[in-house]
PDB file of C-alpha atoms and ligand atoms in Angstrom:
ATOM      1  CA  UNK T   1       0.000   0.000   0.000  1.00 96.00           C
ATOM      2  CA  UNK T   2       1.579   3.404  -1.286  1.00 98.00           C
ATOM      3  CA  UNK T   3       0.030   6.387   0.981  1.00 98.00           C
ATOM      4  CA  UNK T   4       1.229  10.343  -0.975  1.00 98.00           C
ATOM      5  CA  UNK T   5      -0.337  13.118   1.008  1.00 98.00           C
ATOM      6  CA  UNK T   6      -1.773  15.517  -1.331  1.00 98.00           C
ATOM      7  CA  UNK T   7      -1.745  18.441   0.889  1.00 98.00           C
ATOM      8  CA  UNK T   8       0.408  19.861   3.936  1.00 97.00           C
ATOM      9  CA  UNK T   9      -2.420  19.646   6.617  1.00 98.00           C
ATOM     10  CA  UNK T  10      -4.870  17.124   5.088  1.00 98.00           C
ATOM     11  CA  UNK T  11      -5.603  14.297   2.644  1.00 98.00           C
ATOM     12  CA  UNK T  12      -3.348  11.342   0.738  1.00 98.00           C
ATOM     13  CA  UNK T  13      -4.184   9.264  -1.842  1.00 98.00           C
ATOM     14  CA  UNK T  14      -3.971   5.907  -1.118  1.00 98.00           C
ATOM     15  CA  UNK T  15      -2.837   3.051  -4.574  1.00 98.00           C
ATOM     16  CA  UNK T  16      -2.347  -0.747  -3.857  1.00 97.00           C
ATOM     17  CA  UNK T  17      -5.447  -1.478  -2.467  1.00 97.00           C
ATOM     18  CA  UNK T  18      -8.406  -3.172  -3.848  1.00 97.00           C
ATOM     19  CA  UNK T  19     -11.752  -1.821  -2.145  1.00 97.00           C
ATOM     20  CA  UNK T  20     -14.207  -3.814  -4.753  1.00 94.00           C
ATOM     21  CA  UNK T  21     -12.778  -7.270  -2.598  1.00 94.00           C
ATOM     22  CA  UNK T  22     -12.745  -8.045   0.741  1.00 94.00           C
ATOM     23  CA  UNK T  23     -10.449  -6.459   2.403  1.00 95.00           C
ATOM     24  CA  UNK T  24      -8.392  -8.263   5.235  1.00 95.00           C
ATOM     25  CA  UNK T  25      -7.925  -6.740   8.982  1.00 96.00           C
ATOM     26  CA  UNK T  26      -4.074  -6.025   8.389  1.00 97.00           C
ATOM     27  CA  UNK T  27      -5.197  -3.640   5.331  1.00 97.00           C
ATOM     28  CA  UNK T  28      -8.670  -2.246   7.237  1.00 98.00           C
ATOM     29  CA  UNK T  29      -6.468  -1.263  10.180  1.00 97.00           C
ATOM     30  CA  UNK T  30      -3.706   0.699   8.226  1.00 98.00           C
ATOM     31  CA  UNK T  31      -6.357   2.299   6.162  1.00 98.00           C
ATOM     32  CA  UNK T  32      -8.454   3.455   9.662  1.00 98.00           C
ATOM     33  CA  UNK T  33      -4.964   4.648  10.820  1.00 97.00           C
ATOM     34  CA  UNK T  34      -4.616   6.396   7.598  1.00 98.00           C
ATOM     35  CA  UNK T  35      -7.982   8.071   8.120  1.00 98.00           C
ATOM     36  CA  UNK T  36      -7.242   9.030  11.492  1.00 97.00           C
ATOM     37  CA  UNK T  37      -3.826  10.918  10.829  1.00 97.00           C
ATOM     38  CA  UNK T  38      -5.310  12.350   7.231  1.00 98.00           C
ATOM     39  CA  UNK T  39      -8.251  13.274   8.053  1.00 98.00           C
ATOM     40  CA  UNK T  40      -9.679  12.164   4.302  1.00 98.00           C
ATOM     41  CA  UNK T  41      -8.483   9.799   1.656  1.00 98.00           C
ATOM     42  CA  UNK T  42      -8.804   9.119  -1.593  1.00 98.00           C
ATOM     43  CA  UNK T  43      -8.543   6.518  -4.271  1.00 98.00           C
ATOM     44  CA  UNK T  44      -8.362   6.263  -7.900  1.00 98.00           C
ATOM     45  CA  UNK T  45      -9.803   3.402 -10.053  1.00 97.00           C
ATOM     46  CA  UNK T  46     -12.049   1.670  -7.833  1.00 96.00           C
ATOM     47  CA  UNK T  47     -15.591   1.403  -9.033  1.00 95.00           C
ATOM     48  CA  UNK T  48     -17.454   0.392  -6.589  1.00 96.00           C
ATOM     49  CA  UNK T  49     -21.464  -1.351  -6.471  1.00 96.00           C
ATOM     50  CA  UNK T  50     -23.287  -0.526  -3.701  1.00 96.00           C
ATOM     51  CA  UNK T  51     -22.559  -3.858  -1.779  1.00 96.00           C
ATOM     52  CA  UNK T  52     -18.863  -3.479  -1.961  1.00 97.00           C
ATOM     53  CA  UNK T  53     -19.335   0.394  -1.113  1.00 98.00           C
ATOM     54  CA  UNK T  54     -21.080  -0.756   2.127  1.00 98.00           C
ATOM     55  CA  UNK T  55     -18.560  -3.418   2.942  1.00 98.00           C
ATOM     56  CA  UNK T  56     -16.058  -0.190   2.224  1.00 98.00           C
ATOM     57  CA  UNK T  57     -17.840   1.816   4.848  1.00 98.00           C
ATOM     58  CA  UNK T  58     -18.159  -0.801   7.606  1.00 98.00           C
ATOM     59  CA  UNK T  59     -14.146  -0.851   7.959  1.00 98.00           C
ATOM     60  CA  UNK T  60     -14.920   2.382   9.299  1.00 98.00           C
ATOM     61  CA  UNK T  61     -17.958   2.014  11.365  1.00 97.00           C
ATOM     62  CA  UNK T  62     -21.376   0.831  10.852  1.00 98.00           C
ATOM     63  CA  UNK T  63     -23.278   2.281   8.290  1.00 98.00           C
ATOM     64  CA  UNK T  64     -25.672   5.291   9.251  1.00 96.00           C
ATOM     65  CA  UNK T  65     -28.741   5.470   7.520  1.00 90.00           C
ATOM     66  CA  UNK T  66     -28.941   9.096   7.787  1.00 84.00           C
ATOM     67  CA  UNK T  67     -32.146  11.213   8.800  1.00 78.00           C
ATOM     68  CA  UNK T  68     -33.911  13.777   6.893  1.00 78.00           C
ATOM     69  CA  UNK T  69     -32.241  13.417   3.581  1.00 82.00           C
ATOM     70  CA  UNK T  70     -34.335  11.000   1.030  1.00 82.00           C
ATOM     71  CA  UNK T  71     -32.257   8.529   0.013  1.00 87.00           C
ATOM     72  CA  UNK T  72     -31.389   6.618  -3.234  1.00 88.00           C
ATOM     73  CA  UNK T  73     -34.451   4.537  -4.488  1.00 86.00           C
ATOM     74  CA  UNK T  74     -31.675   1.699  -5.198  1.00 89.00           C
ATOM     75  CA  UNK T  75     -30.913   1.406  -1.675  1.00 94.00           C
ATOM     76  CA  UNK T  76     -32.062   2.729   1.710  1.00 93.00           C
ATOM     77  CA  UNK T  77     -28.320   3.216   3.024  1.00 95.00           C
ATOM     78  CA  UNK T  78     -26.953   5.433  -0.210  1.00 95.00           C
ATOM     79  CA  UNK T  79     -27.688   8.949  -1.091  1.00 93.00           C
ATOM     80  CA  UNK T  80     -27.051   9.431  -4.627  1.00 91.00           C
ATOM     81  CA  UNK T  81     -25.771  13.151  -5.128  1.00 91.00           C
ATOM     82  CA  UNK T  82     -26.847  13.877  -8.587  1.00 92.00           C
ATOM     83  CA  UNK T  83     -27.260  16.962 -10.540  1.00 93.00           C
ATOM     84  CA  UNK T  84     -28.363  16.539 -13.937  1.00 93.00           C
ATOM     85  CA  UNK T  85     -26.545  18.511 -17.153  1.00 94.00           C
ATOM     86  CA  UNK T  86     -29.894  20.735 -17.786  1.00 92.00           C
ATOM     87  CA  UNK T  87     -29.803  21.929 -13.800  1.00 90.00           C
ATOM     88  CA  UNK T  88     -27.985  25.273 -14.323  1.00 88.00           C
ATOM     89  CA  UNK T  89     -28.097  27.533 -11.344  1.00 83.00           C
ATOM     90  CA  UNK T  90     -29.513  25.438  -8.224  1.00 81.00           C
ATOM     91  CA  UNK T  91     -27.809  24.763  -5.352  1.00 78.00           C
ATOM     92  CA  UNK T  92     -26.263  21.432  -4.995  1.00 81.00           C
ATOM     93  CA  UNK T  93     -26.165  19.121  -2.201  1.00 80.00           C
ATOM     94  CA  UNK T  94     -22.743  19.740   0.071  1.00 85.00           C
ATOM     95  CA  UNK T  95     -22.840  23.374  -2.155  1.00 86.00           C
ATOM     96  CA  UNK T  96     -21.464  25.464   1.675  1.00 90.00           C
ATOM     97  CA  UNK T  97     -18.351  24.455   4.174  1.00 95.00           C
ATOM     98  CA  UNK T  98     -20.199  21.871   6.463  1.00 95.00           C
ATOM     99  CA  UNK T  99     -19.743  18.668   8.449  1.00 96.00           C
ATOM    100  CA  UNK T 100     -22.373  16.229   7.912  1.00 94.00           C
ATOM    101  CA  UNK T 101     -25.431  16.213  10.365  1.00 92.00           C
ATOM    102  CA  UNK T 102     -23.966  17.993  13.511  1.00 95.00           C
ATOM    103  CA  UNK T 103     -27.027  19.181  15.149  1.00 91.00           C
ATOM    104  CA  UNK T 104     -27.409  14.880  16.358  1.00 92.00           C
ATOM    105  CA  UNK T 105     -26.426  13.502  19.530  1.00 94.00           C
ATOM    106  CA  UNK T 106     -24.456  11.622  17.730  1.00 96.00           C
ATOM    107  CA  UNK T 107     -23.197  12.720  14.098  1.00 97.00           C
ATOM    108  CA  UNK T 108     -21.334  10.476  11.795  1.00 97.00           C
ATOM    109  CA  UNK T 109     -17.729   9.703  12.246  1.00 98.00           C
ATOM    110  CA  UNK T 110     -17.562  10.056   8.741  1.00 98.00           C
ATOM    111  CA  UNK T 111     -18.834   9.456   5.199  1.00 98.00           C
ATOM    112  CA  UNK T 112     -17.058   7.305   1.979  1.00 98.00           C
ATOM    113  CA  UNK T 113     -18.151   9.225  -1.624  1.00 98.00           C
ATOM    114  CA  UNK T 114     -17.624   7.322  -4.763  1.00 98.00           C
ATOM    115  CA  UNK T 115     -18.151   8.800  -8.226  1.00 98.00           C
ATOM    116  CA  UNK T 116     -20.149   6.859 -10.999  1.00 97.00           C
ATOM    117  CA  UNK T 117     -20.671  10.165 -13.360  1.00 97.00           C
ATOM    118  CA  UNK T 118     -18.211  13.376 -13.518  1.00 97.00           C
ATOM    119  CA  UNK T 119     -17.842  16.172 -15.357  1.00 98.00           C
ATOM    120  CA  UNK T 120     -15.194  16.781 -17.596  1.00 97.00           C
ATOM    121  CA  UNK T 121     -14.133  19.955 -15.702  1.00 97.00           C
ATOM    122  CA  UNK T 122     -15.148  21.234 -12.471  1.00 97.00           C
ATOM    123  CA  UNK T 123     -16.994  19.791  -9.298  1.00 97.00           C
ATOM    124  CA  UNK T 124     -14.263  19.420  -7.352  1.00 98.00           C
ATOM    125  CA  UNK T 125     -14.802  18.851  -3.186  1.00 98.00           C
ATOM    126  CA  UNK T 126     -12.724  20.670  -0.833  1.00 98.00           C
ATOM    127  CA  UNK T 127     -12.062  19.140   2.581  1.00 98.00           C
ATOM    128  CA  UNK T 128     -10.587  21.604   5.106  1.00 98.00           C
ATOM    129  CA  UNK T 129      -8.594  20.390   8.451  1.00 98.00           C
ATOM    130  CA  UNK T 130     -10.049  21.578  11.801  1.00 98.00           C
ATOM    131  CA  UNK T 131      -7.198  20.237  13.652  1.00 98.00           C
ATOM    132  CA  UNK T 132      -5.018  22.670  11.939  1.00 98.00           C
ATOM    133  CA  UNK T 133      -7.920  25.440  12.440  1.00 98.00           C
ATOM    134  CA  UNK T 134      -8.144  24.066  16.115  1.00 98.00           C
ATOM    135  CA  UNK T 135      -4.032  23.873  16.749  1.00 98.00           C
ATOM    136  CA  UNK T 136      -3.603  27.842  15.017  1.00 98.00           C
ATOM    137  CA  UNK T 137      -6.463  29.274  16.655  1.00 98.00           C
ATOM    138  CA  UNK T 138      -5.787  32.877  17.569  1.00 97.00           C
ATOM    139  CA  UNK T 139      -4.753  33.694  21.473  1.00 97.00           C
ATOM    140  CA  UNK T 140      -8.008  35.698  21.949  1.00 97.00           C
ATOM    141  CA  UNK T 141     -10.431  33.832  19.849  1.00 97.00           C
ATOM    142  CA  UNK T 142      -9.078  30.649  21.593  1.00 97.00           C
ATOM    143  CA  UNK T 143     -10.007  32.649  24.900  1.00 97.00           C
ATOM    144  CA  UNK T 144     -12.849  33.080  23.624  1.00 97.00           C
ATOM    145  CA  UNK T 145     -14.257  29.041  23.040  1.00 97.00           C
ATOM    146  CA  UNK T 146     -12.154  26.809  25.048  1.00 95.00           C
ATOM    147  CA  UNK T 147     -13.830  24.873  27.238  1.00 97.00           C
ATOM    148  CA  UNK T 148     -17.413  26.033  25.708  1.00 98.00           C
ATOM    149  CA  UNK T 149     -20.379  24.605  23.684  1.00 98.00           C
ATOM    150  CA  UNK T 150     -21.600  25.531  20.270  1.00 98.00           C
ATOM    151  CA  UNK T 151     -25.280  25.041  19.930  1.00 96.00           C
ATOM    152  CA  UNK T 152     -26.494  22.909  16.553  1.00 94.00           C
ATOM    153  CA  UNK T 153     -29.982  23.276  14.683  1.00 89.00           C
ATOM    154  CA  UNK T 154     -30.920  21.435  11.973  1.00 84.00           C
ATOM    155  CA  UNK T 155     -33.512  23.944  11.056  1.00 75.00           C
ATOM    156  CA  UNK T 156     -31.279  27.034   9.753  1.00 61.00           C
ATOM    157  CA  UNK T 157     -30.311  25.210   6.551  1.00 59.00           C
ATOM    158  CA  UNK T 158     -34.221  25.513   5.619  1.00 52.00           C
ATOM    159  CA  UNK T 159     -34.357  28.882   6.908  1.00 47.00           C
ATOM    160  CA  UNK T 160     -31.227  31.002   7.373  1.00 49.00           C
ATOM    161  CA  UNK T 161     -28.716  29.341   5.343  1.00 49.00           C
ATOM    162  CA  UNK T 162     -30.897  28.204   2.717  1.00 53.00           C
ATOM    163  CA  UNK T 163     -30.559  28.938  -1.129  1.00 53.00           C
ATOM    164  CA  UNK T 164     -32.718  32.005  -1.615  1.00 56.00           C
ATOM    165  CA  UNK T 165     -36.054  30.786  -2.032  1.00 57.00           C
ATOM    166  CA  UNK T 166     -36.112  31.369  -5.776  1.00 55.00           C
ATOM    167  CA  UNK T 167     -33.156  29.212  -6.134  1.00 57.00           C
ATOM    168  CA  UNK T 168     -33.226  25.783  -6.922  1.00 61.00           C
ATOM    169  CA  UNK T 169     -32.625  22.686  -5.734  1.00 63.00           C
ATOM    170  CA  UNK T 170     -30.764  19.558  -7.296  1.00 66.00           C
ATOM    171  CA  UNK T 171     -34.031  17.914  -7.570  1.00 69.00           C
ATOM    172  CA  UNK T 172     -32.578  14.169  -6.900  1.00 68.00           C
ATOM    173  CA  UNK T 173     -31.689  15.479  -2.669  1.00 70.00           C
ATOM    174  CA  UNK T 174     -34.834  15.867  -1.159  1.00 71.00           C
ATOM    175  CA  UNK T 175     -34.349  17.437   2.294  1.00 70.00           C
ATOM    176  CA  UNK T 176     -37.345  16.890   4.988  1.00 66.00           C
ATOM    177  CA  UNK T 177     -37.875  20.239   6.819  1.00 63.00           C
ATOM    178  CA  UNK T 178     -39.560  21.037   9.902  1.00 65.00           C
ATOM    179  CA  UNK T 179     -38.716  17.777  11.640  1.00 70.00           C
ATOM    180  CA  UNK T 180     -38.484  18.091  15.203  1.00 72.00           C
ATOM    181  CA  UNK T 181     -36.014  15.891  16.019  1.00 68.00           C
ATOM    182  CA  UNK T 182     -33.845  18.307  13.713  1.00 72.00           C
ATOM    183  CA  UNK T 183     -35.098  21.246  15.117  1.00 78.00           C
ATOM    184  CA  UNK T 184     -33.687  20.650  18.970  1.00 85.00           C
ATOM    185  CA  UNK T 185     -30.677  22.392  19.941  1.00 90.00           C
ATOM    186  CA  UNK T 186     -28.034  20.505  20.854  1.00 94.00           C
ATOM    187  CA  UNK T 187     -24.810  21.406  22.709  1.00 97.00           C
ATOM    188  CA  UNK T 188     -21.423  20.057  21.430  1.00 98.00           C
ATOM    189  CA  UNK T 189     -18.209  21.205  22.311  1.00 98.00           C
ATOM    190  CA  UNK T 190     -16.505  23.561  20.154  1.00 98.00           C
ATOM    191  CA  UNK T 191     -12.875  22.093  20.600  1.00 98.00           C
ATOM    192  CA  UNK T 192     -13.988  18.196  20.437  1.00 98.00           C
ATOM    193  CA  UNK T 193     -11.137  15.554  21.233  1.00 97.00           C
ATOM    194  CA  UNK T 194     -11.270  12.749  18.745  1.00 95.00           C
ATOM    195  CA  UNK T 195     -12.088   9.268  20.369  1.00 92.00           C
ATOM    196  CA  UNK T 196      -9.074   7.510  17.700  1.00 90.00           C
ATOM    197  CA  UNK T 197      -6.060  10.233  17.719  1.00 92.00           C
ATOM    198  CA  UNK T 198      -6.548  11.885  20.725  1.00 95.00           C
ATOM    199  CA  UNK T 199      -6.120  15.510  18.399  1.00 97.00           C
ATOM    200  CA  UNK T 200      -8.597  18.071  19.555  1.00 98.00           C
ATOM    201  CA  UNK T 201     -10.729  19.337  15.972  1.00 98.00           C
ATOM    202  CA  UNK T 202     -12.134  23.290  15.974  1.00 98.00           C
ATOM    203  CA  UNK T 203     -16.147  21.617  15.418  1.00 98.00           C
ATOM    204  CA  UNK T 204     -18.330  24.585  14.833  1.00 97.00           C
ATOM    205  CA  UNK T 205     -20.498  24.019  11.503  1.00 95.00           C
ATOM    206  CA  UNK T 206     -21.005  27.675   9.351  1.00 93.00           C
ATOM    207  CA  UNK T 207     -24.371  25.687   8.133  1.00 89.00           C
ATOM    208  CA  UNK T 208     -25.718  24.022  11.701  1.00 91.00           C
ATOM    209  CA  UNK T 209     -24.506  26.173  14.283  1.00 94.00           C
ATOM    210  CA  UNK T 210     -26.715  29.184  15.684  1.00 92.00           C
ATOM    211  CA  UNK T 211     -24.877  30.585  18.873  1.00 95.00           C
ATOM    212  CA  UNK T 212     -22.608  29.446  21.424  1.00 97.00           C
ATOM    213  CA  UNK T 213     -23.669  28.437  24.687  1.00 97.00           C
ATOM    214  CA  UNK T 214     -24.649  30.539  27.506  1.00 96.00           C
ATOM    215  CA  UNK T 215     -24.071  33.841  24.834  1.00 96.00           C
ATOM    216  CA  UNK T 216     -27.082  35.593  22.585  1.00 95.00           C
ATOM    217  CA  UNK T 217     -27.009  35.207  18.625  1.00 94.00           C
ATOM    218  CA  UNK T 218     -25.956  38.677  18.524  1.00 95.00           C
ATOM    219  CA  UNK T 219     -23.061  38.070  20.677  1.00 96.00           C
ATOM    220  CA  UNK T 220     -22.086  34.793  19.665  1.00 96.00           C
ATOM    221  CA  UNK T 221     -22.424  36.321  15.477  1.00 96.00           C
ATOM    222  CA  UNK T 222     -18.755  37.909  15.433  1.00 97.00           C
ATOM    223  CA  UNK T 223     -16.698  34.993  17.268  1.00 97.00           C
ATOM    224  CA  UNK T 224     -18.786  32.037  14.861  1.00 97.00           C
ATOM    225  CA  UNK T 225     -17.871  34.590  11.920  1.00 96.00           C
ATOM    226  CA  UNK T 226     -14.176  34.752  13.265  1.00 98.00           C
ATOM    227  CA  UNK T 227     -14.494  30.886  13.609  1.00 98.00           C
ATOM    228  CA  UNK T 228     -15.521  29.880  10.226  1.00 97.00           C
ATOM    229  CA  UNK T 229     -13.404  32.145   8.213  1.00 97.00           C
ATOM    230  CA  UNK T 230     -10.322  30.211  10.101  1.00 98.00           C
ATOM    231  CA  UNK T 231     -11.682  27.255   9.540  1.00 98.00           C
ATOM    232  CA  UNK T 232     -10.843  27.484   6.193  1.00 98.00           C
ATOM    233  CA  UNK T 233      -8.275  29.485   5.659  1.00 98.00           C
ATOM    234  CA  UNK T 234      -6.421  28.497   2.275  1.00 98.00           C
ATOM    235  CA  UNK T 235      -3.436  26.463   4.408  1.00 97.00           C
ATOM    236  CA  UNK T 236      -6.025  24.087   5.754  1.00 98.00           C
ATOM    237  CA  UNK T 237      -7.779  22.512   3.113  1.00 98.00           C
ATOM    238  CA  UNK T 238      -7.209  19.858   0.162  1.00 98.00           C
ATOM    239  CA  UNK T 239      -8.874  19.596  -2.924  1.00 98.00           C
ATOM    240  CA  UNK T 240      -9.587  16.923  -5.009  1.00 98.00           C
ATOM    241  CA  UNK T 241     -10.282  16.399  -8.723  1.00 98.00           C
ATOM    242  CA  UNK T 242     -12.768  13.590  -9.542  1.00 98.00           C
ATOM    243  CA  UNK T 243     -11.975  10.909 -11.466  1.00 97.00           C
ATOM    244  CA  UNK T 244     -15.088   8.131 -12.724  1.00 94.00           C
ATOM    245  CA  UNK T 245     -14.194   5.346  -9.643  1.00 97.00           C
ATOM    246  CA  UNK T 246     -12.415   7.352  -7.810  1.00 98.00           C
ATOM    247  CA  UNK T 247     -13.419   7.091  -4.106  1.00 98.00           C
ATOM    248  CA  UNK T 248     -13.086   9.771  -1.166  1.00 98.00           C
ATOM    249  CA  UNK T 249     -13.529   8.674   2.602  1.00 98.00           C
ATOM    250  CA  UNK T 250     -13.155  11.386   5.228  1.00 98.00           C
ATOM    251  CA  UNK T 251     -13.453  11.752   8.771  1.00 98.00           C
ATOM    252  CA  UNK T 252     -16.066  13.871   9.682  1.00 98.00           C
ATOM    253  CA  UNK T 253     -15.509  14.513  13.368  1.00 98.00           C
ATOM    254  CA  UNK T 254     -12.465  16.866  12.473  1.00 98.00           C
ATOM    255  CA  UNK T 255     -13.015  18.334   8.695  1.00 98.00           C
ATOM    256  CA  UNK T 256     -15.255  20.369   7.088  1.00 98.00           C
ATOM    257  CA  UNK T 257     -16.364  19.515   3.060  1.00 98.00           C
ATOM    258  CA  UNK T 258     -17.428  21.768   0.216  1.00 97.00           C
ATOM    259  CA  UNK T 259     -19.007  20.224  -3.017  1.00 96.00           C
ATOM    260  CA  UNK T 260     -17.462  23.113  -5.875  1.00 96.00           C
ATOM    261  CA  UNK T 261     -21.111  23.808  -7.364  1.00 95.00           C
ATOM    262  CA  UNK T 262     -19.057  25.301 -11.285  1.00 96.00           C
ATOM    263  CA  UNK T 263     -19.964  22.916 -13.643  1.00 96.00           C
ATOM    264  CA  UNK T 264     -23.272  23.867 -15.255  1.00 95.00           C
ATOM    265  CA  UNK T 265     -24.142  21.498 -18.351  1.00 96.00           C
ATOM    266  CA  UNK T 266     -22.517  18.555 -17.242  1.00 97.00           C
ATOM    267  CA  UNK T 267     -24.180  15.608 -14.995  1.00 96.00           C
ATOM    268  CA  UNK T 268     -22.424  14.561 -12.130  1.00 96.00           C
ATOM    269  CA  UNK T 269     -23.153  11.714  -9.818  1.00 96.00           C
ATOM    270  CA  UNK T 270     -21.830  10.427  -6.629  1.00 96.00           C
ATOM    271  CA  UNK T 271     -23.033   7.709  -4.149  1.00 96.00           C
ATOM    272  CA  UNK T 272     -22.516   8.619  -0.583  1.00 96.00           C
ATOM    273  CA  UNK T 273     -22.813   5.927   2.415  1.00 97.00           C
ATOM    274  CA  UNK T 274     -22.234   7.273   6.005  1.00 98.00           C
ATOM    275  CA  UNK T 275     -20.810   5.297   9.122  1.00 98.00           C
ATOM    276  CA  UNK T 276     -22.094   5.908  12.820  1.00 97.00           C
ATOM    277  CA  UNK T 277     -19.836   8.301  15.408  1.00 96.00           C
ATOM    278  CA  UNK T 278     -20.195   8.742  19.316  1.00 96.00           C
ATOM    279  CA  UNK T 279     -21.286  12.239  21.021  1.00 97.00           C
ATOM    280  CA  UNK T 280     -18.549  14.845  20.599  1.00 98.00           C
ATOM    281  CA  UNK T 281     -16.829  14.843  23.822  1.00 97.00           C
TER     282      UNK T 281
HETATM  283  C1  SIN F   1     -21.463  16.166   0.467  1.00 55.37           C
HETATM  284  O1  SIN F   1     -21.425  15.059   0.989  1.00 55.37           O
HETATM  285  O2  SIN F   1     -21.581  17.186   1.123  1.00 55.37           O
HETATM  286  C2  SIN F   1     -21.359  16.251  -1.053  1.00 55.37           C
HETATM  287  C3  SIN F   1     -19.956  16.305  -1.496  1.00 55.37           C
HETATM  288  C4  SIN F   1     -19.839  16.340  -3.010  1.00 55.37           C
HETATM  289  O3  SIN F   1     -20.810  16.089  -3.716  1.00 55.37           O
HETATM  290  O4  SIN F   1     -18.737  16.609  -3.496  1.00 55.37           O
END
């Protein structure tokens, strides 16, 4: 197995390994220990069915089927991120700096993304390392958080951070609003240790989180601004250039993603399974 980081804080690409056949513990363990000091990896060549994409994700945990997002008719565990060639300015699934599903008790560890359909220039995904935001915080704005809570909603993304309303949507993501369960606030720390390294991650989410706790949304609006615009500043993240087969797996408890919404007349496709985490501690 050859592992060639692709950037200085985050993300290697990962040849010698065969993900369409099962894959043996000796190989599952380097790749989670891969995972856990990248933060995402990718591979090249591997088209993967569904099956074998679920086999993929259960080296890494056990698959998720995740709430409030429809998911692909073919199977109850895949979300198929699709936006077809006549789509031209919608928003796309993954389309703002995220992690996946914060405002749970317990959001994924992490989520493996394999592409069946890309275009032939653009929609790229950037994934940006919050243990580098985390480890360069500034004096004051560490101050600031340590040892606090950021509150996550699932409701903003249908209200505040929404598309305008006269915006599209990729028609093949369906996104439930209104649903209670997403609607609770939910306190998680804002420097979270991860369970496998032991490397504390900056988790605030510029889509899911609405204040910090124990401060108004007025007070909380300049140090979350502060926040996010660190979180990715240009040192921190990778980005990677689709190939058909290629495969992405990242680790959602200490990155944030961005699906590069630029390529208007083309189709693109990507399956995405997701695999279970633990509450932030
Ligand atoms: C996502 O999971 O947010 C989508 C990423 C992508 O389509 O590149």
């Amino acid at each position: 197995m050859k592992i060639e980081p692709v950037a200085g804080h985050i993300g290697a690409e990962i040849s010698g390994v065969d993900l369409k056949e099962p894959l043996g513990e000796e190989v599952a363990e380097a790749l989670r220990a891969a995972l856990a000091q990248y933060l995402v990896i990718f591979f090249r060549d591997q088209p993967l069915d569904i099956p074998s994409q679920k086999r993929v994700t259960e080296v890494f945990g056990p698959v998720l089927r995740v709430p409030y997002v429809q998911p692909s008719k073919d199977d109850p565990d895949v979300v198929a991120g699709l936006k077809e060639a006549e789509e031209r300015k919608i928003y796309v699934f993954g389309g703002d700096w995220h992690s996946d599903f914060s405002f749970l008790e317990q959001p994924p560890a992490g989520s493996v993304l394999a592409a069946v359909e890309i275009p032939p220039y653009g929609g790229d995904t950037l994934w940006s390392s919050q243990v580098a935001a985390w480890e360069t915080l500034p004096d004051d704005l560490r101050a600031a958080v340590e040892g606090r809570n950021a509150i996550h909603v699932g409701a903003p993304h249908g209200t505040r951070y929404a598309p305008p309303k006269d915006m599209a949507v990729s028609k093949s993501i369906k996104m439930q609003r209104g649903d209670p369960a997403a609607d609770e606030e939910r306190p998680h720390p804002i420097g979270r240790r991860h369970v496998t390294s032991g490397r504390t991650a900056l988790f605030v989410n510029p889509i899911y989180s609405v204040r910090i706790e124990g401060m108004s949304v007025e007070e909380s609006r300049p140090i979350l601004q502060r926040l996010y615009a660190h979180a990715v500043r240009p040192e921190f993240p990778c980005r990677f250039r689709w190939s058909p087969g290629a495969v992405a797996i990242w680790d959602n408890r200490a990155t944030l993603h961005y699906a590069i919404n630029d390529y208007d007349g083309s189709r693109r496709l990507l399956h995405r399974t997701t695999f279970a985490g633990e509450r932030p501690v």
